[in-house]
Structures are given as C-alpha cells and as structure tokens.
Coordinates of C-alpha atoms in Angstrom, one line a residue:
M1061 CA -18.6 9.9 32.4
R1062 CA -15.5 10.2 30.3
R1063 CA -13.9 7.4 32.1
I1064 CA -16.9 5.2 31.5
A1065 CA -16.9 6.2 27.8
G1066 CA -13.2 5.3 27.6
L1067 CA -13.8 1.9 29.2
L1068 CA -16.7 1.2 26.9
V1069 CA -14.7 2.1 23.8
G1070 CA -11.8 0.1 25.0
F1071 CA -14.0 -3.0 25.6
L1072 CA -15.7 -2.7 22.2
A1073 CA -12.4 -2.2 20.5
V1074 CA -10.9 -5.3 22.1
I1075 CA -13.9 -7.3 21.0
A1076 CA -13.6 -6.0 17.5
I1077 CA -9.9 -6.8 17.4
A1078 CA -10.5 -10.3 18.7
I1079 CA -13.2 -11.1 16.2
A1080 CA -11.1 -9.8 13.3
L1081 CA -8.0 -11.6 14.4
Y1082 CA -9.9 -14.9 14.7
Q1083 CA -11.4 -14.6 11.3
L1084 CA -8.1 -13.6 9.7
H1085 CA -6.1 -16.3 11.5
H1086 CA -8.6 -19.0 10.4
G1087 CA -8.8 -17.7 6.8
A1088 CA -6.3 -20.2 5.6
D1089 CA -7.7 -23.2 7.5
G1090 CA -7.7 -26.2 5.3
L1091 CA -4.8 -24.9 3.2
R1092 CA -1.2 -26.0 3.3
V1093 CA 1.1 -23.0 3.2
Q1094 CA 4.8 -23.4 2.5
R1095 CA 7.5 -20.7 2.4
T1096 CA 10.6 -21.3 0.4
V1097 CA 13.0 -19.5 -2.0
V1098 CA 13.7 -19.9 -5.7
G1099 CA 17.3 -18.7 -6.1
A1100 CA 17.1 -15.6 -3.8
T1101 CA 13.4 -14.9 -4.5
P1102 CA 11.1 -15.4 -1.5
V1103 CA 8.2 -17.7 -2.6
T1104 CA 5.0 -18.8 -0.8
I1105 CA 3.1 -21.9 -2.0
F1106 CA -0.6 -22.2 -1.2
R1107 CA -1.9 -25.8 -1.7
P1108 CA -5.5 -27.1 -1.4
G1109 CA -6.2 -29.6 1.3
T1110 CA -6.1 -32.6 -1.1
D1111 CA -3.2 -34.3 -2.8
A1112 CA -4.9 -34.5 -6.1
P1113 CA -2.8 -33.1 -9.1
A1114 CA -3.8 -29.5 -9.7
P1115 CA -3.0 -26.6 -12.1
V1116 CA -0.5 -24.0 -10.8
I1117 CA -1.3 -20.3 -10.8
V1118 CA 1.7 -18.0 -10.4
I1119 CA 0.6 -14.7 -8.9
A1120 CA 2.7 -11.5 -9.2
H1121 CA 2.3 -8.3 -7.2
G1122 CA 2.6 -4.7 -8.5
F1123 CA 5.0 -1.8 -8.0
A1124 CA 5.7 -1.2 -4.3
G1125 CA 3.8 -4.3 -3.4
S1126 CA 4.7 -7.7 -1.9
Q1127 CA 3.5 -11.2 -1.6
Q1128 CA 1.0 -10.4 1.2
L1129 CA -1.0 -8.1 -1.0
M1130 CA -1.8 -11.0 -3.3
Q1131 CA -2.9 -13.4 -0.5
P1132 CA -6.6 -12.9 -1.3
F1133 CA -6.2 -14.2 -4.8
A1134 CA -3.8 -17.0 -3.7
E1135 CA -6.1 -18.3 -0.9
T1136 CA -9.2 -18.0 -3.1
L1137 CA -7.6 -20.1 -5.8
A1138 CA -6.1 -22.6 -3.4
R1139 CA -9.4 -23.2 -1.8
N1140 CA -10.8 -24.1 -5.2
G1141 CA -8.3 -26.8 -6.1
Y1142 CA -5.4 -24.8 -7.5
I1143 CA -1.8 -24.6 -6.3
A1144 CA -1.2 -20.8 -6.0
V1145 CA 2.3 -19.4 -5.9
T1146 CA 3.2 -15.8 -4.8
F1147 CA 6.7 -14.2 -4.6
D1148 CA 8.5 -11.0 -4.0
F1149 CA 9.9 -9.3 -7.1
L1150 CA 13.4 -7.8 -7.2
G1151 CA 13.6 -4.8 -4.9
H1152 CA 10.3 -5.5 -3.3
G1153 CA 9.1 -7.1 0.0
R1154 CA 11.8 -9.4 1.5
N1155 CA 13.7 -9.9 -1.8
P1156 CA 17.3 -8.9 -0.8
H1157 CA 18.3 -8.0 -4.4
P1158 CA 17.4 -4.5 -5.8
M1159 CA 16.1 -3.7 -9.2
R1160 CA 18.7 -2.3 -11.6
G1161 CA 18.2 0.2 -14.4
D1162 CA 16.3 3.4 -15.3
I1163 CA 12.7 3.1 -14.3
T1164 CA 11.6 5.7 -16.9
E1165 CA 13.4 3.8 -19.7
G1166 CA 12.1 0.5 -18.3
I1167 CA 13.6 -2.1 -20.7
A1168 CA 16.3 -3.5 -18.4
I1169 CA 14.0 -3.6 -15.4
T1170 CA 11.2 -5.2 -17.4
S1171 CA 13.6 -7.8 -18.7
A1172 CA 14.9 -8.6 -15.2
L1173 CA 11.4 -8.9 -13.7
L1174 CA 10.3 -11.1 -16.6
N1175 CA 13.3 -13.4 -16.1
E1176 CA 12.5 -13.6 -12.4
L1177 CA 8.9 -14.6 -13.1
T1178 CA 10.2 -17.2 -15.6
E1179 CA 12.4 -18.7 -13.0
V1180 CA 9.6 -18.9 -10.4
A1181 CA 7.2 -20.4 -13.0
S1182 CA 9.8 -22.9 -14.1
A1183 CA 10.3 -24.0 -10.4
A1184 CA 6.5 -24.0 -9.9
R1185 CA 6.0 -26.5 -12.7
Q1186 CA 8.2 -28.9 -10.8
F1187 CA 6.4 -28.5 -7.5
P1188 CA 4.9 -31.8 -6.2
G1189 CA 1.2 -32.0 -7.1
C1190 CA 1.5 -29.8 -10.3
D1191 CA -0.4 -31.4 -13.1
G1192 CA 1.6 -29.5 -15.8
R1193 CA -1.0 -26.8 -16.5
L1194 CA -0.2 -23.2 -15.7
G1195 CA -2.0 -19.9 -15.3
V1196 CA -0.8 -16.4 -14.3
L1197 CA -2.2 -13.4 -12.5
G1198 CA -0.6 -10.0 -12.1
H1199 CA -1.4 -6.6 -10.6
S1200 CA -0.5 -3.2 -12.0
M1201 CA 3.2 -3.3 -13.0
A1202 CA 3.1 -7.1 -13.0
S1203 CA 0.1 -7.1 -15.3
D1204 CA 2.5 -6.3 -18.1
I1205 CA 5.0 -8.8 -16.9
V1206 CA 2.6 -11.7 -16.7
I1207 CA 1.2 -10.8 -20.1
R1208 CA 4.7 -10.9 -21.7
F1209 CA 5.4 -14.2 -19.9
A1210 CA 2.2 -15.7 -21.1
Q1211 CA 2.9 -14.7 -24.7
A1212 CA 6.3 -16.4 -24.5
S1213 CA 4.9 -19.5 -22.8
P1214 CA 2.3 -21.5 -24.9
D1215 CA 1.5 -23.7 -21.9
V1216 CA -0.1 -20.8 -20.1
L1217 CA -3.8 -21.4 -20.5
A1218 CA -5.2 -18.3 -18.8
T1219 CA -4.0 -14.8 -17.8
V1220 CA -5.7 -12.4 -15.3
A1221 CA -4.4 -8.8 -15.5
V1222 CA -5.5 -6.6 -12.7
S1223 CA -5.2 -2.8 -13.1
V1224 CA -3.7 -3.5 -16.5
F1225 CA -1.4 -1.5 -18.7
S1226 CA 0.5 -3.4 -21.4
P1227 CA 1.5 -2.2 -24.9
V1228 CA 2.3 -5.7 -26.1
V1229 CA -1.2 -7.3 -26.1
T1230 CA -2.4 -8.4 -29.5
A1231 CA -5.8 -9.7 -30.7
T1232 CA -4.7 -13.3 -30.2
S1233 CA -2.0 -13.1 -27.5
P1234 CA -2.0 -13.9 -24.7
R1235 CA -4.5 -16.8 -24.5
N1236 CA -7.7 -16.3 -22.5
L1237 CA -7.1 -12.8 -21.0
L1238 CA -9.2 -11.4 -18.3
V1239 CA -8.8 -7.7 -17.4
I1240 CA -10.0 -6.5 -14.0
V1241 CA -9.9 -2.7 -13.2
G1242 CA -11.3 -1.0 -10.1
A1243 CA -14.3 1.2 -10.9
L1244 CA -12.6 4.0 -8.9
E1245 CA -9.2 3.7 -10.6
P1246 CA -7.9 6.4 -12.9
A1247 CA -9.8 6.5 -16.3
M1248 CA -6.6 5.7 -18.2
L1249 CA -6.6 2.1 -16.7
R1250 CA -10.2 1.6 -17.6
D1251 CA -9.5 2.9 -21.1
E1252 CA -6.5 0.5 -21.4
G1253 CA -8.7 -2.4 -20.4
L1254 CA -11.2 -1.5 -23.1
R1255 CA -8.5 -1.1 -25.7
I1256 CA -7.2 -4.5 -24.9
V1257 CA -10.6 -6.2 -25.1
N1258 CA -11.6 -4.2 -28.2
Q1259 CA -8.9 -6.0 -30.1
A1260 CA -11.0 -9.2 -29.9
A1261 CA -14.4 -7.4 -30.0
S1262 CA -14.3 -5.4 -33.2
D1263 CA -14.0 -2.2 -31.2
N1264 CA -17.4 -2.7 -29.6
A1265 CA -16.3 -4.1 -26.2
V1266 CA -18.3 -3.4 -23.1
A1267 CA -17.4 -4.3 -19.5
G1268 CA -18.8 -7.6 -18.2
K1269 CA -19.1 -9.4 -21.5
T1270 CA -16.9 -12.3 -22.7
Y1271 CA -15.6 -12.2 -26.2
G1272 CA -14.1 -15.3 -27.9
V1273 CA -14.1 -18.9 -26.6
A1274 CA -11.9 -20.3 -23.8
A1275 CA -11.6 -23.7 -25.4
D1276 CA -9.5 -22.2 -28.3
G1277 CA -7.7 -19.6 -26.2
T1278 CA -9.5 -16.6 -27.7
A1279 CA -11.5 -15.5 -24.6
R1280 CA -11.3 -11.8 -23.5
K1281 CA -13.2 -9.9 -20.9
L1282 CA -13.1 -6.6 -19.0
V1283 CA -14.5 -6.5 -15.5
L1284 CA -15.0 -3.3 -13.5
A1285 CA -14.8 -4.1 -9.8
R1286 CA -17.4 -2.1 -8.0
G1287 CA -16.5 0.6 -5.5
V1288 CA -12.7 0.0 -5.3
E1289 CA -9.5 1.8 -6.4
H1290 CA -6.0 0.6 -7.1
I1291 CA -5.4 -1.2 -3.8
G1292 CA -9.0 -2.1 -3.0
V1293 CA -9.3 -4.0 -6.2
L1294 CA -7.0 -6.7 -4.6
Y1295 CA -9.6 -7.3 -1.9
S1296 CA -12.8 -6.8 -4.0
H1297 CA -15.4 -9.6 -4.0
D1298 CA -15.9 -8.9 -7.7
S1299 CA -12.2 -9.4 -8.3
M1300 CA -12.1 -12.7 -6.5
V1301 CA -15.2 -14.1 -8.1
E1302 CA -14.3 -13.1 -11.7
A1303 CA -10.7 -14.3 -11.4
L1304 CA -11.8 -17.7 -10.0
R1305 CA -14.5 -18.1 -12.7
W1306 CA -12.0 -17.3 -15.4
M1307 CA -9.5 -19.8 -14.2
N1308 CA -12.3 -22.4 -13.7
T1309 CA -13.5 -22.0 -17.3
A1310 CA -10.0 -22.1 -18.8
F1311 CA -9.0 -25.2 -16.7
S1312 CA -12.5 -26.9 -16.9
Q1313 CA -12.9 -26.8 -13.1
P1314 CA -16.2 -26.5 -11.2
Q1315 CA -17.5 -23.0 -11.5
D1316 CA -18.6 -22.0 -8.0
G1317 CA -16.5 -22.0 -4.8
P1318 CA -15.6 -19.9 -1.7
V1319 CA -13.7 -16.7 -2.2
D1320 CA -11.6 -14.6 0.2
R1321 CA -13.4 -11.9 2.2
R1322 CA -10.7 -10.6 4.4
G1323 CA -11.3 -6.9 3.5
R1324 CA -14.1 -6.6 6.0
W1325 CA -12.0 -8.2 8.8
L1326 CA -9.0 -6.1 8.0
A1327 CA -11.2 -3.0 8.2
L1328 CA -12.7 -4.2 11.5
L1329 CA -9.2 -4.9 12.9
F1330 CA -7.7 -1.5 12.1
V1331 CA -10.7 0.4 13.2
G1332 CA -10.5 -1.5 16.5
L1333 CA -6.8 -0.7 16.9
V1334 CA -7.4 3.0 16.2
A1335 CA -10.3 3.0 18.7
L1336 CA -8.3 1.2 21.3
A1337 CA -5.6 3.9 21.1
W1338 CA -8.0 6.5 22.5
P1339 CA -8.4 4.9 26.0
L1340 CA -4.8 3.8 26.1
S1341 CA -3.6 7.3 25.3
K1342 CA -5.0 8.5 28.6
M1343 CA -2.3 6.5 30.3
L1344 CA 0.5 8.6 28.7
P1345 CA 2.4 10.8 31.1
V1346 CA 1.7 14.6 31.1
V1347 CA 4.7 16.3 29.5
S1348 CA 3.8 19.9 30.1
A1349 CA 1.5 21.6 32.6
A1350 CA 0.0 23.8 29.8
S1351 CA -1.1 22.8 26.3
V1352 CA 1.7 24.1 24.1
G1353 CA 1.8 24.7 20.4
A1354 CA 1.6 27.5 17.9
N1355 CA -2.1 28.4 18.7
L1356 CA -2.5 29.8 15.2
G1357 CA -5.6 31.7 14.2
W1358 CA -7.1 31.2 10.8
K1359 CA -5.1 33.8 8.9
P1360 CA -1.6 32.8 10.1
L1361 CA -2.6 29.1 9.8
I1362 CA -3.7 29.5 6.2
V1363 CA -0.4 31.3 5.3
T1364 CA 1.6 28.6 7.2
A1365 CA -0.2 25.8 5.5
F1366 CA -0.3 27.1 1.9
V1367 CA 3.1 28.7 1.4
P1368 CA 5.1 25.4 1.8
S1369 CA 2.5 23.6 -0.2
L1370 CA 3.1 25.8 -3.3
I1371 CA 6.9 26.4 -2.9
T1372 CA 8.1 22.9 -2.1
P1373 CA 7.3 21.2 -5.5
L1374 CA 8.7 24.2 -7.4
I1375 CA 12.0 23.9 -5.5
L1376 CA 12.2 20.1 -6.2
W1377 CA 10.9 20.4 -9.8
K1378 CA 14.4 20.5 -11.5
M1379 CA 16.4 19.3 -8.5
P1380 CA 18.1 15.9 -8.7
T1381 CA 16.5 13.7 -6.1
D1382 CA 17.9 10.2 -6.9
F1383 CA 20.2 10.0 -3.8
L1384 CA 18.8 6.9 -2.1
T1385 CA 18.5 3.3 -3.4
I1386 CA 14.8 3.4 -3.0
L1387 CA 12.5 4.5 -5.8
L1388 CA 10.3 7.5 -4.9
G1389 CA 11.3 7.2 -1.3
D1390 CA 14.2 9.6 -1.9
Y1391 CA 11.9 12.2 -3.5
L1392 CA 9.4 11.9 -0.6
T1393 CA 12.3 12.3 1.9
L1394 CA 13.3 15.6 0.2
H1395 CA 9.7 16.7 -0.1
F1396 CA 9.0 16.2 3.6
L1397 CA 12.4 17.8 4.5
I1398 CA 11.9 21.0 2.5
Y1399 CA 8.2 21.2 3.4
G1400 CA 9.1 20.9 7.1
A1401 CA 11.8 23.6 6.8
L1402 CA 9.4 26.0 5.1
T1403 CA 6.7 25.3 7.6
T1404 CA 9.2 26.1 10.4
A1405 CA 10.2 29.3 8.7
M1406 CA 6.6 30.3 8.4
L1407 CA 6.0 29.5 12.1
V1408 CA 9.0 31.8 13.0
Y1409 CA 7.5 34.5 10.7
V1410 CA 4.0 34.4 12.4
R1411 CA 5.4 33.7 15.9
N1412 CA 5.0 37.3 17.2
R1413 CA 1.5 37.5 15.9
S1414 CA 0.2 34.3 17.6
A1415 CA -0.4 33.4 21.2
T1416 CA 2.3 30.7 21.5
I1417 CA 2.4 29.3 25.0
E1418 CA 5.7 28.2 26.5
A1419 CA 5.8 26.0 29.6
P1420 CA 8.4 23.8 31.3
I1421 CA 8.8 20.4 29.6
N1422 CA 9.6 17.1 31.4
W1423 CA 11.9 15.6 28.8
R1424 CA 12.0 12.2 30.4
R1425 CA 8.2 12.0 30.2
L1426 CA 8.3 13.2 26.7
A1427 CA 10.7 10.5 25.7
V1428 CA 8.5 7.9 27.4
A1429 CA 5.4 9.2 25.7
A1430 CA 7.0 9.4 22.2
T1431 CA 8.3 5.8 22.6
C1432 CA 5.0 4.5 23.6
V1433 CA 3.1 6.1 20.8
A1434 CA 5.7 5.1 18.2
A1435 CA 5.6 1.5 19.5
C1436 CA 1.8 1.5 19.2
N1437 CA 2.0 2.9 15.6
I1438 CA 4.8 0.5 14.4
V1439 CA 4.2 -2.7 16.4
A1440 CA 0.4 -2.8 16.9
F1441 CA -0.3 -1.9 13.3
G1442 CA 2.8 -3.3 11.8
L1443 CA 2.4 -6.9 12.8
P1444 CA -1.0 -7.4 11.2
L1445 CA 0.0 -5.4 8.2
D1446 CA 3.0 -7.6 7.7
T1447 CA 0.9 -10.8 8.1
W1448 CA -2.1 -9.9 5.9
V1449 CA -1.4 -6.7 3.9
F1450 CA 2.2 -6.0 2.9
A1451 CA 5.8 -6.6 4.0
F1452 CA 6.2 -4.3 7.0
I1453 CA 9.1 -6.0 8.9
P1454 CA 12.2 -4.7 7.1
I1455 CA 15.1 -6.8 5.8
P1456 CA 18.5 -5.5 7.1
S1457 CA 19.3 -3.6 3.9
R1458 CA 16.2 -1.4 4.4
L1459 CA 17.1 -0.3 7.9
P1460 CA 19.5 2.4 6.8
L1461 CA 16.9 3.6 4.3
I1462 CA 14.3 4.0 7.0
A1463 CA 16.8 6.1 9.1
A1464 CA 17.6 8.3 6.1
I1465 CA 13.9 8.9 5.3
A1466 CA 13.3 9.8 8.9
C1467 CA 15.7 12.7 8.4
G1468 CA 12.9 14.1 6.2
T1469 CA 9.8 13.0 8.0
L1470 CA 10.9 14.3 11.4
P1471 CA 11.3 18.0 10.4
Y1472 CA 7.9 17.9 8.6
F1473 CA 5.9 16.2 11.4
I1474 CA 7.5 18.3 14.2
A1475 CA 6.7 21.5 12.3
D1476 CA 3.2 20.3 11.3
E1477 CA 2.2 19.1 14.8
W1478 CA 3.4 22.4 16.3
A1479 CA 1.5 24.4 13.7
T1480 CA -1.8 22.5 14.3
R1481 CA -1.7 22.2 18.1
G1482 CA -2.2 24.5 21.1
G1483 CA -4.9 25.2 23.6
K1484 CA -6.5 27.6 21.1
A1485 CA -5.7 25.8 17.9
R1486 CA -8.4 25.7 15.2
P1487 CA -10.1 22.3 15.2
A1488 CA -9.7 21.8 11.5
A1489 CA -6.0 22.8 11.5
Y1490 CA -4.7 19.2 11.1
A1491 CA -7.0 18.4 8.2
L1492 CA -6.1 21.7 6.4
T1493 CA -2.4 21.0 6.6
K1494 CA -2.8 17.5 5.3
I1495 CA -4.9 18.7 2.4
C1496 CA -2.2 21.2 1.6
L1497 CA 0.5 18.4 1.7
L1498 CA -1.6 16.3 -0.7
L1499 CA -2.0 19.4 -2.9
S1500 CA 1.7 19.9 -2.9
L1501 CA 2.3 16.3 -4.0
G1502 CA -0.3 16.8 -6.7
I1503 CA 1.5 19.8 -8.0
A1504 CA 4.8 17.8 -8.0
I1505 CA 3.1 15.0 -9.9
L1506 CA 1.8 17.5 -12.5
L1507 CA 5.3 18.9 -12.9
N1508 CA 7.0 15.5 -13.2
P1509 CA 4.3 12.9 -14.2
M1510 CA 6.7 10.4 -15.7
K1511 CA 8.6 10.0 -12.4
L1512 CA 5.9 10.6 -9.8
F1513 CA 2.7 9.3 -11.3
F1514 CA 2.5 6.3 -8.9
L1515 CA 2.0 8.7 -6.0
A1516 CA -1.4 9.7 -7.5
I1517 CA -2.5 6.1 -7.4
I1518 CA -1.7 5.7 -3.7
V1519 CA -3.4 8.8 -2.5
P1520 CA -6.2 6.8 -0.8
A1521 CA -3.6 4.9 1.2
I1522 CA -1.9 8.1 2.3
L1523 CA -5.3 9.5 3.3
L1524 CA -6.0 6.5 5.5
L1525 CA -2.6 6.9 7.2
F1526 CA -3.2 10.5 7.9
V1527 CA -6.7 9.8 9.4
A1528 CA -5.6 6.9 11.5
F1529 CA -2.3 8.3 12.9
G1530 CA -3.7 11.8 13.0
L1531 CA -6.3 10.7 15.5
I1532 CA -3.7 8.9 17.5
S1533 CA -1.4 12.0 17.6
R1534 CA -4.4 14.1 18.6
W1535 CA -5.2 11.9 21.5
A1536 CA -1.5 11.8 22.5
Y1537 CA -1.5 15.6 22.5
A1538 CA -4.6 15.7 24.6
A1539 CA -3.0 13.5 27.2
T1540 CA 0.6 14.9 27.2
H1541 CA -0.2 18.6 26.3
H1542 CA 2.7 18.6 23.9
P1543 CA 3.0 18.0 20.2
L1544 CA 6.3 16.2 20.1
P1545 CA 5.2 12.7 21.2
G1546 CA 2.7 12.5 18.3
A1547 CA 5.1 14.2 15.9
I1548 CA 8.0 11.8 16.6
A1549 CA 5.7 8.8 16.4
N1550 CA 4.2 9.9 13.1
A1551 CA 7.6 10.6 11.6
A1552 CA 8.8 7.2 12.7
V1553 CA 5.8 5.3 11.2
F1554 CA 5.8 7.2 7.9
A1555 CA 9.6 6.7 7.5
W1556 CA 9.1 3.1 8.3
A1557 CA 6.2 2.6 5.8
I1558 CA 8.0 4.4 3.0
G1559 CA 11.2 2.5 3.7
V1560 CA 9.6 -0.9 3.6
T1561 CA 7.1 -0.3 0.8
F1562 CA 8.9 1.4 -2.1
P1563 CA 11.3 -0.8 -4.2
M1564 CA 15.0 -0.7 -3.8
I1565 CA 16.8 0.2 -7.0
V1566 CA 20.4 0.7 -8.2
R1567 CA 20.3 3.2 -11.0

C-alpha cells in the first residue's frame, strides 16, 4: 500500500510540475525579452510584440531583491504596450559591484542607488521604440529611490511605489503617485501610504480612492492588495491590475488588459517539487541499521530548544557582527553558529537523561545521501527560483560568502536535526525548534531594530523554507535512519539562499 501511495504521489507531482512549468515557460509568449548591461548593471528589456513606439517603464527591485522578483510587473506592462526595463541594483542579484557606505546612515548608499537608476533610465530613453515618455515603479527600498528620481525628472509622468517608505514626498511631487501596500504588511507601511496620500487629500485619505487628476500630474491613490505581505504583494492580482490601470491613465492607454498570474503556477510548481521528494527519498541508501538521534522527551527537548533561543540574541546584542561583505548575512551566520553551539552544549547536558541510540554508520552511504538531498534542494528548487523568482545562481564573488555562511548553518542544522530526530523523538520537535529559532530572531530584532528590521519582513519566506526543506529532511531521515543527510542538505541550501539573496556591501 505504501509503495502504491508513493507511486501515486509521484505521478501527481510530476503532472503538477509539468503543468506549472508549461504555464510559466509560456508566460512570456508574444514578448521580446532582451538581456544587456548598462555600464556594469545587468538589465532586462521586455518589449511588446509590436514595433509601435511605446512609453518606457523602469522597474526597480527592493532590498535583497533582484530583477526576477519584478518580472510580474514587467511582463504585465509589456503585454499592454509598454517597454518595461528591470535591472539589478549595486550589490544585488548579478550586479558584480557592491554597495558602499553605512546602511544605517544611508545617504551615500541612497545617492549611489539613485545614480544607478538615473543611468539605467537615461539608457532606457534611448532604447529603440521608446516614444520619449517615462514612468517608474519601485518596491520597498526602491520605492524611495524611484520617488527621488521622479522628483528630479520632470518627464516622469507616473510613479508606482510598492511597500512604500519615503520621507521626501510632498503634496505635489512626484507626479501621479500610486502607493500599493500588501494588506498583511506591517502597519507602519500602511500608515506611510496613508500619510503620503493624505498630503493630497486634506488628511481624509482612504484606501482605494483617487485624489487629484492624472492630466495635471496631481493624482494620488493608496491601494491595499488583499491577502498578501511584503513579497506576495509582487505577485498579487490587485497589484498588477492597479499598477497597469495607473500607468494606462497617466499615459492615455486603453484601460483593460491581461495581467501576470504566475503566483498560482509558482505555488503549484514548488508544491509539486516538495511532493515529488517524498517518493524519491525512498531511493536513498540506508545509513544506519537503527534510527539514531537524541530521542529527547518533552522536558529535555523544551530545555534544549528554549535555552539557545533566549541566550543567542543576548550574546550577539553588543557584539560586532560586520565581518562579511554581505549585509545581514554576517549576522545570520553568527546567529546560526552560536545557536548551534548552544544547542550542542544542551544536547551534551541532557545526554545521560535521554535514550540516545548509537549504531554503526556507513559513511560512504551517508555522503551519497547527503549529496543527493543537497542536490535536490539546490538544483531542483534553485533553477526555477533563478528563472522566475530571484537570482539564485551566484556570481563568482558570492561563492566565498556562501562557504563562510555555511560555517554557521552547518553547526546549527546538525545540532537541530540531531535534537529533533530519533526513533522515539516527539513528532512536534522539529516545529518547536523552528519556532524557537524565529523567537530568537525576533528578540534580536527588538534589541537592534535599526540594523535587523528587515528580518521581520521576510519571516513568511523563512517559514516557507522551514516547511519545505523540513519535510524533505524528515523524509530523508525516514529513509536513511540518520539525521546528517538532511542536516547537511539544509545547511547547504540555507547558506546558499542567504549568500545569493542579501546585498554585498563594503562598509
């Protein structure tokens, strides 16, 4: 019966993956996509299927983002007659040059990013087919950058600021400003959106209502995208429709047109990949004859889970953590490292009180199993992520950073997998330790909000990673009877994800 269930799940997973890949692959049908560089900045140009002159919309990603995150907006606009241009900011994606300066002071970095956007926009104005009209769209960090650019560029007819925060907006500048905020984003972003629109609405602004007139550049509007947070807002149907309508009004284009709907297909793809990992995991070699692990009961498990959670952020509170040229990645490396060391110490402390099972290990099989699971995590998930979500294939300068970050993730995941596995391990052990890790990061953010606030925004993404790769490591343990294959694979994929996502910076 289990074999039949595995075959059925595998079959359905393959069907789901095939359907999702087909839809995603054909999502850009009819568009002409060109990749180039402006200076050293990687740029992608999305053109409509016709050669008629069209307005150019320059689209900028946010902190720890890349061009791929902005594809839904780019393809939506290109399908509706615009030339959409995306690019990787300094230190992000495949841009080889790091940001420079103090992120908490911000002036130097803001100036550098603004200069880069100006260079890209200047080049975009000269692209074949541009009719001379320009609009801009930016997310999160880039919302402030595109607003500053629009204020300095009178030819920018419309600005869309997604997940906005910008202290420089006035009642009349920039022209025709649309603010989009996810309904599940932090309240401070919704409040910022209301503050901006209130400047043109006599402090009576409500979401969903347009104030001012697009024809004279005074239009303002706040949109709350339903059911999405800081990353989901980039895939929201509400976001696509409202951004398109705003540009169409400003540029006197037809109002209705097709919008990107890749969110559902991405969800289907990744659910299919996770589901396929279950029957495939049964092919992994058995590493140990007995199921090994800490076999912790509830009391030692709670102690082992909570003590590192509370102590780690206190240790790092006043400690200098800027030792890598990757913003926040260095802090996370130390957090994982110290957390893992403390978890190991707790496991040693409770060892004599738990029924730890020791059994002979086939190290060759363990290496094979760990390699297979890590390859599944990085390659099977990484290629579609790099194509449709964010830059996952690293440029050469990021490879040493990934290796350095792995020095922190390895101790954590090895200790955590050992603590949560075993023939008699509690079923909720894995979930408990991940909740404790998130609690620990939450404490760290409260202790140092200026430096670590962005971690709070990406909690939903971290949760998705824990769920997906936690299931895969659980199935790997069931097949191999040893925690190390799943631990090594998870450590590798988390180090990789951190190393390719967070921006490179020279302080």
